[in-house]
PDB file of C-alpha atoms in Angstrom:
ATOM      1  CA  MET A 163     -35.428  18.881 -34.039  1.00 46.00           C
ATOM      2  CA  ALA A 164     -37.218  16.857 -31.277  1.00 48.00           C
ATOM      3  CA  ASP A 165     -34.701  14.114 -31.724  1.00 49.00           C
ATOM      4  CA  LYS A 166     -31.775  16.749 -31.323  1.00 49.00           C
ATOM      5  CA  ASP A 167     -33.429  17.834 -27.931  1.00 48.00           C
ATOM      6  CA  GLU A 168     -33.982  14.362 -26.712  1.00 47.00           C
ATOM      7  CA  THR A 169     -30.175  13.444 -27.401  1.00 46.00           C
ATOM      8  CA  LEU A 170     -29.278  16.529 -25.358  1.00 49.00           C
ATOM      9  CA  ALA A 171     -31.676  15.884 -22.533  1.00 52.00           C
ATOM     10  CA  SER A 172     -30.787  12.185 -22.050  1.00 56.00           C
ATOM     11  CA  PRO A 173     -27.198  11.294 -22.801  1.00 63.00           C
ATOM     12  CA  ASN A 174     -26.189   7.531 -23.534  1.00 73.00           C
ATOM     13  CA  PRO A 175     -26.075   5.734 -20.413  1.00 67.00           C
ATOM     14  CA  GLY A 176     -22.820   3.781 -21.730  1.00 69.00           C
ATOM     15  CA  GLU A 177     -21.174   7.105 -22.165  1.00 76.00           C
ATOM     16  CA  THR A 178     -22.262   8.482 -18.662  1.00 78.00           C
ATOM     17  CA  ARG A 179     -21.091   5.192 -17.013  1.00 74.00           C
ATOM     18  CA  ASP A 180     -17.660   5.460 -18.718  1.00 75.00           C
ATOM     19  CA  ALA A 181     -17.314   9.024 -17.927  1.00 79.00           C
ATOM     20  CA  LEU A 182     -18.254   8.288 -14.229  1.00 78.00           C
ATOM     21  CA  ALA A 183     -15.762   5.401 -14.014  1.00 76.00           C
ATOM     22  CA  GLU A 184     -13.034   7.429 -15.604  1.00 78.00           C
ATOM     23  CA  GLY A 185     -13.747  10.245 -13.002  1.00 82.00           C
ATOM     24  CA  MET A 186     -13.717   7.827 -10.202  1.00 79.00           C
ATOM     25  CA  MET A 187     -10.469   6.252 -11.339  1.00 79.00           C
ATOM     26  CA  ARG A 188      -8.842   9.710 -11.804  1.00 83.00           C
ATOM     27  CA  LEU A 189     -10.110  10.503  -8.043  1.00 83.00           C
ATOM     28  CA  LEU A 190      -8.700   7.332  -6.692  1.00 80.00           C
ATOM     29  CA  ARG A 191      -5.561   6.839  -8.472  1.00 82.00           C
ATOM     30  CA  PRO A 192      -3.595   9.796  -6.503  1.00 86.00           C
ATOM     31  CA  ALA A 193      -4.961   8.459  -3.169  1.00 83.00           C
ATOM     32  CA  VAL A 194      -3.935   4.899  -3.881  1.00 81.00           C
ATOM     33  CA  GLU A 195      -0.431   5.967  -4.850  1.00 83.00           C
ATOM     34  CA  GLU A 196      -0.024   8.214  -1.925  1.00 87.00           C
ATOM     35  CA  LEU A 197      -1.086   5.357   0.394  1.00 83.00           C
ATOM     36  CA  ASP A 198       1.165   2.944  -1.307  1.00 82.00           C
ATOM     37  CA  GLU A 199       4.083   5.344  -0.762  1.00 87.00           C
ATOM     38  CA  ARG A 200       3.256   5.778   2.914  1.00 88.00           C
ATOM     39  CA  VAL A 201       2.973   2.211   3.439  1.00 84.00           C
ATOM     40  CA  LYS A 202       6.416   1.679   1.931  1.00 86.00           C
ATOM     41  CA  GLY A 203       7.734   4.277   4.333  1.00 89.00           C
ATOM     42  CA  VAL A 204       6.187   2.678   7.417  1.00 87.00           C
ATOM     43  CA  ARG A 205       7.345  -0.655   6.312  1.00 85.00           C
ATOM     44  CA  GLN A 206      11.007   0.712   6.006  1.00 89.00           C
ATOM     45  CA  SER A 207      10.618   2.273   9.476  1.00 89.00           C
ATOM     46  CA  GLN A 208       9.295  -1.054  10.968  1.00 86.00           C
ATOM     47  CA  LEU A 209      12.394  -2.791   9.479  1.00 86.00           C
ATOM     48  CA  GLU A 210      14.602  -0.205  10.995  1.00 90.00           C
ATOM     49  CA  LEU A 211      12.907  -0.603  14.362  1.00 87.00           C
ATOM     50  CA  ARG A 212      13.161  -4.282  14.329  1.00 86.00           C
ATOM     51  CA  GLU A 213      17.108  -3.995  13.693  1.00 89.00           C
ATOM     52  CA  GLN A 214      17.316  -1.538  16.482  1.00 90.00           C
ATOM     53  CA  ILE A 215      15.563  -3.839  18.872  1.00 86.00           C
ATOM     54  CA  ASP A 216      17.582  -6.768  17.836  1.00 86.00           C
ATOM     55  CA  GLY A 217      20.840  -4.812  18.381  1.00 89.00           C
ATOM     56  CA  LEU A 218      19.568  -3.555  21.918  1.00 86.00           C
ATOM     57  CA  CYS A 219      18.575  -7.099  22.897  1.00 83.00           C
ATOM     58  CA  GLY A 220      22.134  -8.382  21.909  1.00 86.00           C
ATOM     59  CA  GLU A 221      23.684  -5.581  23.904  1.00 86.00           C
ATOM     60  CA  LEU A 222      21.663  -6.282  26.850  1.00 80.00           C
ATOM     61  CA  LYS A 223      22.453  -9.852  26.826  1.00 80.00           C
ATOM     62  CA  LYS A 224      26.205  -9.082  26.563  1.00 83.00           C
ATOM     63  CA  ILE A 225      25.889  -6.677  29.512  1.00 79.00           C
ATOM     64  CA  ASN A 226      23.927  -9.448  31.486  1.00 74.00           C
ATOM     65  CA  GLU A 227      26.547 -11.981  30.750  1.00 77.00           C
ATOM     66  CA  GLU A 228      29.787  -9.975  31.323  1.00 79.00           C
ATOM     67  CA  GLN A 229      28.750  -8.118  34.388  1.00 76.00           C
ATOM     68  CA  GLN A 230      27.310  -9.392  37.737  1.00 69.00           C
ATOM     69  CA  VAL A 231      24.839  -6.699  38.294  1.00 61.00           C
ATOM     70  CA  PRO A 232      22.161  -7.044  41.032  1.00 67.00           C
ATOM     71  CA  VAL A 233      19.474  -5.997  38.435  1.00 71.00           C
ATOM     72  CA  ASP A 234      18.146  -8.890  36.365  1.00 75.00           C
ATOM     73  CA  LEU A 235      17.905  -7.857  32.812  1.00 75.00           C
ATOM     74  CA  ASP A 236      16.045 -10.836  31.589  1.00 79.00           C
ATOM     75  CA  PRO A 237      12.648  -9.452  32.039  1.00 85.00           C
ATOM     76  CA  TYR A 238      13.707  -6.285  29.913  1.00 82.00           C
ATOM     77  CA  VAL A 239      15.093  -8.517  27.383  1.00 81.00           C
ATOM     78  CA  LYS A 240      11.792 -10.538  27.155  1.00 87.00           C
ATOM     79  CA  LYS A 241       9.821  -7.285  26.874  1.00 88.00           C
ATOM     80  CA  LEU A 242      12.094  -6.178  23.987  1.00 86.00           C
ATOM     81  CA  MET A 243      11.591  -9.471  22.336  1.00 86.00           C
ATOM     82  CA  ASN A 244       7.869  -9.192  22.741  1.00 90.00           C
ATOM     83  CA  ALA A 245       8.129  -5.821  21.096  1.00 88.00           C
ATOM     84  CA  ARG A 246       9.988  -7.130  18.249  1.00 86.00           C
ATOM     85  CA  ARG A 247       7.472  -9.755  17.811  1.00 89.00           C
ATOM     86  CA  ARG A 248       4.822  -7.213  17.541  1.00 90.00           C
ATOM     87  CA  VAL A 249       6.682  -5.184  15.229  1.00 87.00           C
ATOM     88  CA  MET A 250       7.133  -8.187  13.001  1.00 87.00           C
ATOM     89  CA  VAL A 251       3.339  -8.737  13.112  1.00 91.00           C
ATOM     90  CA  VAL A 252       2.524  -4.996  12.099  1.00 89.00           C
ATOM     91  CA  ASN A 253       5.038  -5.458   9.291  1.00 86.00           C
ATOM     92  CA  ASN A 254       3.317  -8.522   8.116  1.00 89.00           C
ATOM     93  CA  ILE A 255       0.146  -6.678   8.134  1.00 90.00           C
ATOM     94  CA  LEU A 256       1.474  -3.696   6.249  1.00 87.00           C
ATOM     95  CA  GLN A 257       2.998  -5.760   3.602  1.00 87.00           C
ATOM     96  CA  ASN A 258      -0.298  -7.634   3.044  1.00 90.00           C
ATOM     97  CA  ALA A 259      -1.839  -4.049   2.686  1.00 87.00           C
ATOM     98  CA  GLN A 260       0.876  -3.053   0.379  1.00 86.00           C
ATOM     99  CA  GLU A 261       0.370  -6.071  -1.808  1.00 88.00           C
ATOM    100  CA  ARG A 262      -3.452  -5.330  -1.988  1.00 89.00           C
ATOM    101  CA  LEU A 263      -2.819  -1.833  -2.883  1.00 85.00           C
ATOM    102  CA  GLY A 264      -0.431  -2.712  -5.566  1.00 84.00           C
ATOM    103  CA  ARG A 265      -3.046  -5.175  -7.045  1.00 88.00           C
ATOM    104  CA  LEU A 266      -5.567  -2.337  -6.744  1.00 85.00           C
ATOM    105  CA  HIS A 267      -3.369   0.124  -8.436  1.00 83.00           C
ATOM    106  CA  GLN A 268      -2.793  -2.454 -11.250  1.00 87.00           C
ATOM    107  CA  ASN A 269      -6.388  -3.088 -11.829  1.00 87.00           C
ATOM    108  CA  VAL A 270      -7.126   0.651 -11.873  1.00 84.00           C
ATOM    109  CA  SER A 271      -4.381   1.120 -14.456  1.00 82.00           C
ATOM    110  CA  ARG A 272      -5.588  -1.868 -16.578  1.00 87.00           C
ATOM    111  CA  GLU A 273      -9.311  -0.621 -16.307  1.00 84.00           C
ATOM    112  CA  THR A 274      -8.200   3.002 -17.224  1.00 82.00           C
ATOM    113  CA  ALA A 275      -6.189   1.751 -20.215  1.00 82.00           C
ATOM    114  CA  ARG A 276      -9.072  -0.595 -21.383  1.00 83.00           C
ATOM    115  CA  ARG A 277     -11.770   2.425 -21.040  1.00 80.00           C
ATOM    116  CA  LYS A 278      -9.339   4.553 -23.083  1.00 79.00           C
ATOM    117  CA  ALA A 279      -9.099   1.967 -25.667  1.00 80.00           C
ATOM    118  CA  LEU A 280     -12.868   1.851 -25.990  1.00 78.00           C
ATOM    119  CA  LEU A 281     -13.393   5.538 -26.066  1.00 75.00           C
ATOM    120  CA  GLU A 282     -10.646   6.045 -28.718  1.00 72.00           C
ATOM    121  CA  PRO A 283     -11.931   5.572 -32.212  1.00 66.00           C
ATOM    122  CA  PRO A 284      -9.782   2.852 -33.941  1.00 64.00           C
ATOM    123  CA  ASN A 285      -7.423   4.169 -36.544  1.00 64.00           C
ATOM    124  CA  ALA A 286      -8.416   2.989 -40.085  1.00 53.00           C
ATOM    125  CA  GLY A 287      -4.870   3.345 -41.442  1.00 53.00           C
ATOM    126  CA  PRO A 288      -3.850   5.386 -44.618  1.00 57.00           C
ATOM    127  CA  VAL A 289      -6.491   5.853 -47.117  1.00 55.00           C
ATOM    128  CA  MET A 290      -5.453   5.259 -50.743  1.00 52.00           C
TER     129      MET A 290
END
């Protein structure tokens, strides 16, 4: 009877560790997936913004070439090009973050599958 009480009082450290790891993975997985989706959305917005900036730069250059206006548009075109460059830098940072998140998600899935395989008893096959 003392052995039974000891077993209840001090669980197997391996089981505790596995349960804790499984709980952490279940907790982190939705956050990683949500973050990944948001990064994809921001990247798409960044690409659309870059296309809009490119179009606006082209239009300003055409206006500047076609019309003899007293306002010099070159400084504005340069500002837009600088903004485009910064958008591209942010896009590269987001792409790197998304790749890291993808690897993290893949590692979490792999570790979850490995732990499930360890926790599930192996099937002995049909008994004859």
